[in-house]
Amino acid sequence: QVQVVESGGGLGQPGGSLRLSCSASGRVFSMYHVAWYRQAPGKERDLVASIDAGGRRNYADSVRGRFTISRDNAKRTVYLQMNGLKPEDTAVYYCNVKEARLGLDTWGQGTLVTVSS
């Protein structure tokens, strides 16, 4: 059973920065495809950014150029650096970990990000 834990949410100011962390257990973390999603009140859960085992990154149009996803396999952690925060970035951010050959598809509990002055 792989455990996924997010941290780093909180209150950010417009134009400011926050960094989210997603830590996952398991011996083959380097093989995981990890993605950040977010869900605002009354809206669907949407993909924000993802990074695969080879380090290839993908971003939603709404965050490209402002957010950066990265991974540290030695620490079994994926980060989401969020710069240039906007009020519309307010949401619960969820980390999803996948590894197809293991049949792995696990979500964290979510971390709340609020952007407000």
PDB file of C-alpha atoms in Angstrom:
ATOM      1  CA  GLN A   1       0.000   0.000   0.000  1.00  0.00           C
ATOM      2  CA  VAL A   2       1.569   3.263  -1.150  1.00  0.00           C
ATOM      3  CA  GLN A   3       0.948   6.261   1.061  1.00  0.00           C
ATOM      4  CA  VAL A   4       0.789   9.732  -0.493  1.00  0.00           C
ATOM      5  CA  VAL A   5       1.035  12.837   1.674  1.00  0.00           C
ATOM      6  CA  GLU A   6       0.805  16.461   0.548  1.00  0.00           C
ATOM      7  CA  SER A   7       2.074  19.434   2.507  1.00  0.00           C
ATOM      8  CA  GLY A   8       2.844  23.101   2.061  1.00  0.00           C
ATOM      9  CA  GLY A   9      -0.581  24.590   1.529  1.00  0.00           C
ATOM     10  CA  GLY A  10      -1.781  27.687   3.283  1.00  0.00           C
ATOM     11  CA  LEU A  11      -2.455  31.338   2.672  1.00  0.00           C
ATOM     12  CA  GLY A  12      -0.618  33.089  -0.115  1.00  0.00           C
ATOM     13  CA  GLN A  13      -0.866  36.644  -1.321  1.00  0.00           C
ATOM     14  CA  PRO A  14      -1.593  37.622  -4.910  1.00  0.00           C
ATOM     15  CA  GLY A  15       1.717  37.712  -6.718  1.00  0.00           C
ATOM     16  CA  GLY A  16       3.346  35.656  -4.007  1.00  0.00           C
ATOM     17  CA  SER A  17       4.711  32.128  -3.878  1.00  0.00           C
ATOM     18  CA  LEU A  18       4.039  28.831  -2.192  1.00  0.00           C
ATOM     19  CA  ARG A  19       5.669  25.443  -2.552  1.00  0.00           C
ATOM     20  CA  LEU A  20       3.735  22.225  -2.223  1.00  0.00           C
ATOM     21  CA  SER A  21       5.333  18.874  -1.506  1.00  0.00           C
ATOM     22  CA  CYS A  22       4.062  15.398  -2.317  1.00  0.00           C
ATOM     23  CA  SER A  23       5.800  12.518  -0.600  1.00  0.00           C
ATOM     24  CA  ALA A  24       5.087   8.895  -1.439  1.00  0.00           C
ATOM     25  CA  SER A  25       6.208   5.609   0.031  1.00  0.00           C
ATOM     26  CA  GLY A  26       7.358   2.622  -1.989  1.00  0.00           C
ATOM     27  CA  ARG A  27      10.672   1.295  -3.214  1.00  0.00           C
ATOM     28  CA  VAL A  28      10.221   2.350  -6.829  1.00  0.00           C
ATOM     29  CA  PHE A  29       9.358   6.017  -6.396  1.00  0.00           C
ATOM     30  CA  SER A  30      11.590   6.889  -9.342  1.00  0.00           C
ATOM     31  CA  MET A  31       9.209   4.984 -11.612  1.00  0.00           C
ATOM     32  CA  TYR A  32       6.102   6.829 -10.468  1.00  0.00           C
ATOM     33  CA  HIS A  33       4.177   9.240 -12.659  1.00  0.00           C
ATOM     34  CA  VAL A  34       3.157  12.036 -10.301  1.00  0.00           C
ATOM     35  CA  ALA A  35       0.590  14.726 -10.952  1.00  0.00           C
ATOM     36  CA  TRP A  36      -0.888  17.652  -9.097  1.00  0.00           C
ATOM     37  CA  TYR A  37      -4.596  18.329  -9.469  1.00  0.00           C
ATOM     38  CA  ARG A  38      -6.731  21.012  -7.899  1.00  0.00           C
ATOM     39  CA  GLN A  39     -10.375  21.385  -7.089  1.00  0.00           C
ATOM     40  CA  ALA A  40     -12.020  24.700  -6.344  1.00  0.00           C
ATOM     41  CA  PRO A  41     -15.401  24.821  -4.545  1.00  0.00           C
ATOM     42  CA  GLY A  42     -18.187  23.752  -6.865  1.00  0.00           C
ATOM     43  CA  LYS A  43     -15.815  22.830  -9.671  1.00  0.00           C
ATOM     44  CA  GLU A  44     -14.308  19.676 -11.071  1.00  0.00           C
ATOM     45  CA  ARG A  45     -10.860  18.399 -10.184  1.00  0.00           C
ATOM     46  CA  ASP A  46      -8.450  19.543 -12.882  1.00  0.00           C
ATOM     47  CA  LEU A  47      -4.899  18.648 -13.772  1.00  0.00           C
ATOM     48  CA  VAL A  48      -2.359  21.320 -12.819  1.00  0.00           C
ATOM     49  CA  ALA A  49       0.974  19.706 -13.643  1.00  0.00           C
ATOM     50  CA  SER A  50       2.563  16.309 -13.996  1.00  0.00           C
ATOM     51  CA  ILE A  51       6.011  14.757 -14.181  1.00  0.00           C
ATOM     52  CA  ASP A  52       6.827  11.287 -15.403  1.00  0.00           C
ATOM     53  CA  ALA A  53       9.602   8.879 -14.522  1.00  0.00           C
ATOM     54  CA  GLY A  54      11.821  10.387 -17.181  1.00  0.00           C
ATOM     55  CA  GLY A  55      11.331  13.909 -15.873  1.00  0.00           C
ATOM     56  CA  ARG A  56       9.039  15.057 -18.661  1.00  0.00           C
ATOM     57  CA  ARG A  57       6.701  17.792 -17.465  1.00  0.00           C
ATOM     58  CA  ASN A  58       3.240  18.829 -18.476  1.00  0.00           C
ATOM     59  CA  TYR A  59       1.330  21.928 -17.359  1.00  0.00           C
ATOM     60  CA  ALA A  60      -2.166  23.275 -17.594  1.00  0.00           C
ATOM     61  CA  ASP A  61      -2.357  26.425 -19.697  1.00  0.00           C
ATOM     62  CA  SER A  62      -3.576  28.372 -16.676  1.00  0.00           C
ATOM     63  CA  VAL A  63      -0.353  27.777 -14.722  1.00  0.00           C
ATOM     64  CA  ARG A  64       2.304  27.450 -17.424  1.00  0.00           C
ATOM     65  CA  GLY A  65       5.076  29.936 -16.808  1.00  0.00           C
ATOM     66  CA  ARG A  66       4.067  30.431 -13.170  1.00  0.00           C
ATOM     67  CA  PHE A  67       4.211  26.943 -11.655  1.00  0.00           C
ATOM     68  CA  THR A  68       7.097  24.480 -11.804  1.00  0.00           C
ATOM     69  CA  ILE A  69       6.913  20.786 -10.987  1.00  0.00           C
ATOM     70  CA  SER A  70      10.052  18.913 -10.009  1.00  0.00           C
ATOM     71  CA  ARG A  71      11.038  15.686  -8.325  1.00  0.00           C
ATOM     72  CA  ASP A  72      13.720  14.492  -5.932  1.00  0.00           C
ATOM     73  CA  ASN A  73      13.727  10.712  -6.143  1.00  0.00           C
ATOM     74  CA  ALA A  74      16.183  10.361  -3.273  1.00  0.00           C
ATOM     75  CA  LYS A  75      13.667  12.115  -1.023  1.00  0.00           C
ATOM     76  CA  ARG A  76      10.668  10.406  -2.655  1.00  0.00           C
ATOM     77  CA  THR A  77       9.138  13.817  -3.107  1.00  0.00           C
ATOM     78  CA  VAL A  78       7.618  15.857  -5.908  1.00  0.00           C
ATOM     79  CA  TYR A  79       7.363  19.608  -5.531  1.00  0.00           C
ATOM     80  CA  LEU A  80       5.055  22.183  -7.034  1.00  0.00           C
ATOM     81  CA  GLN A  81       6.597  25.639  -6.907  1.00  0.00           C
ATOM     82  CA  MET A  82       3.830  28.171  -7.370  1.00  0.00           C
ATOM     83  CA  ASN A  83       4.864  31.713  -8.248  1.00  0.00           C
ATOM     84  CA  GLY A  84       2.769  34.653  -9.321  1.00  0.00           C
ATOM     85  CA  LEU A  85      -0.206  33.400  -7.350  1.00  0.00           C
ATOM     86  CA  LYS A  86      -3.657  34.544  -8.365  1.00  0.00           C
ATOM     87  CA  PRO A  87      -6.943  34.386  -6.437  1.00  0.00           C
ATOM     88  CA  GLU A  88      -8.176  31.858  -8.995  1.00  0.00           C
ATOM     89  CA  ASP A  89      -5.431  29.473  -7.845  1.00  0.00           C
ATOM     90  CA  THR A  90      -7.419  29.009  -4.641  1.00  0.00           C
ATOM     91  CA  ALA A  91      -8.323  25.332  -4.370  1.00  0.00           C
ATOM     92  CA  VAL A  92      -7.575  22.082  -2.640  1.00  0.00           C
ATOM     93  CA  TYR A  93      -4.501  20.632  -4.303  1.00  0.00           C
ATOM     94  CA  TYR A  94      -4.223  16.865  -4.604  1.00  0.00           C
ATOM     95  CA  CYS A  95      -1.273  14.700  -5.497  1.00  0.00           C
ATOM     96  CA  ASN A  96      -1.830  11.599  -7.615  1.00  0.00           C
ATOM     97  CA  VAL A  97       0.710   8.829  -7.999  1.00  0.00           C
ATOM     98  CA  LYS A  98       0.520   6.257 -10.787  1.00  0.00           C
ATOM     99  CA  GLU A  99       2.637   3.330 -11.907  1.00  0.00           C
ATOM    100  CA  ALA A 100       0.921   1.231 -14.565  1.00  0.00           C
ATOM    101  CA  ARG A 101       2.838  -2.028 -14.160  1.00  0.00           C
ATOM    102  CA  LEU A 102       2.069  -2.075 -10.443  1.00  0.00           C
ATOM    103  CA  GLY A 103      -1.539  -1.091 -10.984  1.00  0.00           C
ATOM    104  CA  LEU A 104      -0.887   1.893  -8.763  1.00  0.00           C
ATOM    105  CA  ASP A 105      -3.255   4.867  -8.740  1.00  0.00           C
ATOM    106  CA  THR A 106      -3.275   6.587  -5.377  1.00  0.00           C
ATOM    107  CA  TRP A 107      -4.401  10.012  -4.174  1.00  0.00           C
ATOM    108  CA  GLY A 108      -3.294  12.053  -1.232  1.00  0.00           C
ATOM    109  CA  GLN A 109      -5.684  13.721   1.163  1.00  0.00           C
ATOM    110  CA  GLY A 110      -5.237  17.176  -0.348  1.00  0.00           C
ATOM    111  CA  THR A 111      -3.854  20.455   0.899  1.00  0.00           C
ATOM    112  CA  LEU A 112      -5.722  23.754   0.822  1.00  0.00           C
ATOM    113  CA  VAL A 113      -4.224  26.752  -0.949  1.00  0.00           C
ATOM    114  CA  THR A 114      -5.928  30.098  -0.444  1.00  0.00           C
ATOM    115  CA  VAL A 115      -4.763  33.153  -2.367  1.00  0.00           C
ATOM    116  CA  SER A 116      -6.062  36.353  -0.892  1.00  0.00           C
ATOM    117  CA  SER A 117      -4.881  39.740   0.255  1.00  0.00           C
TER     118      SER A 117
END
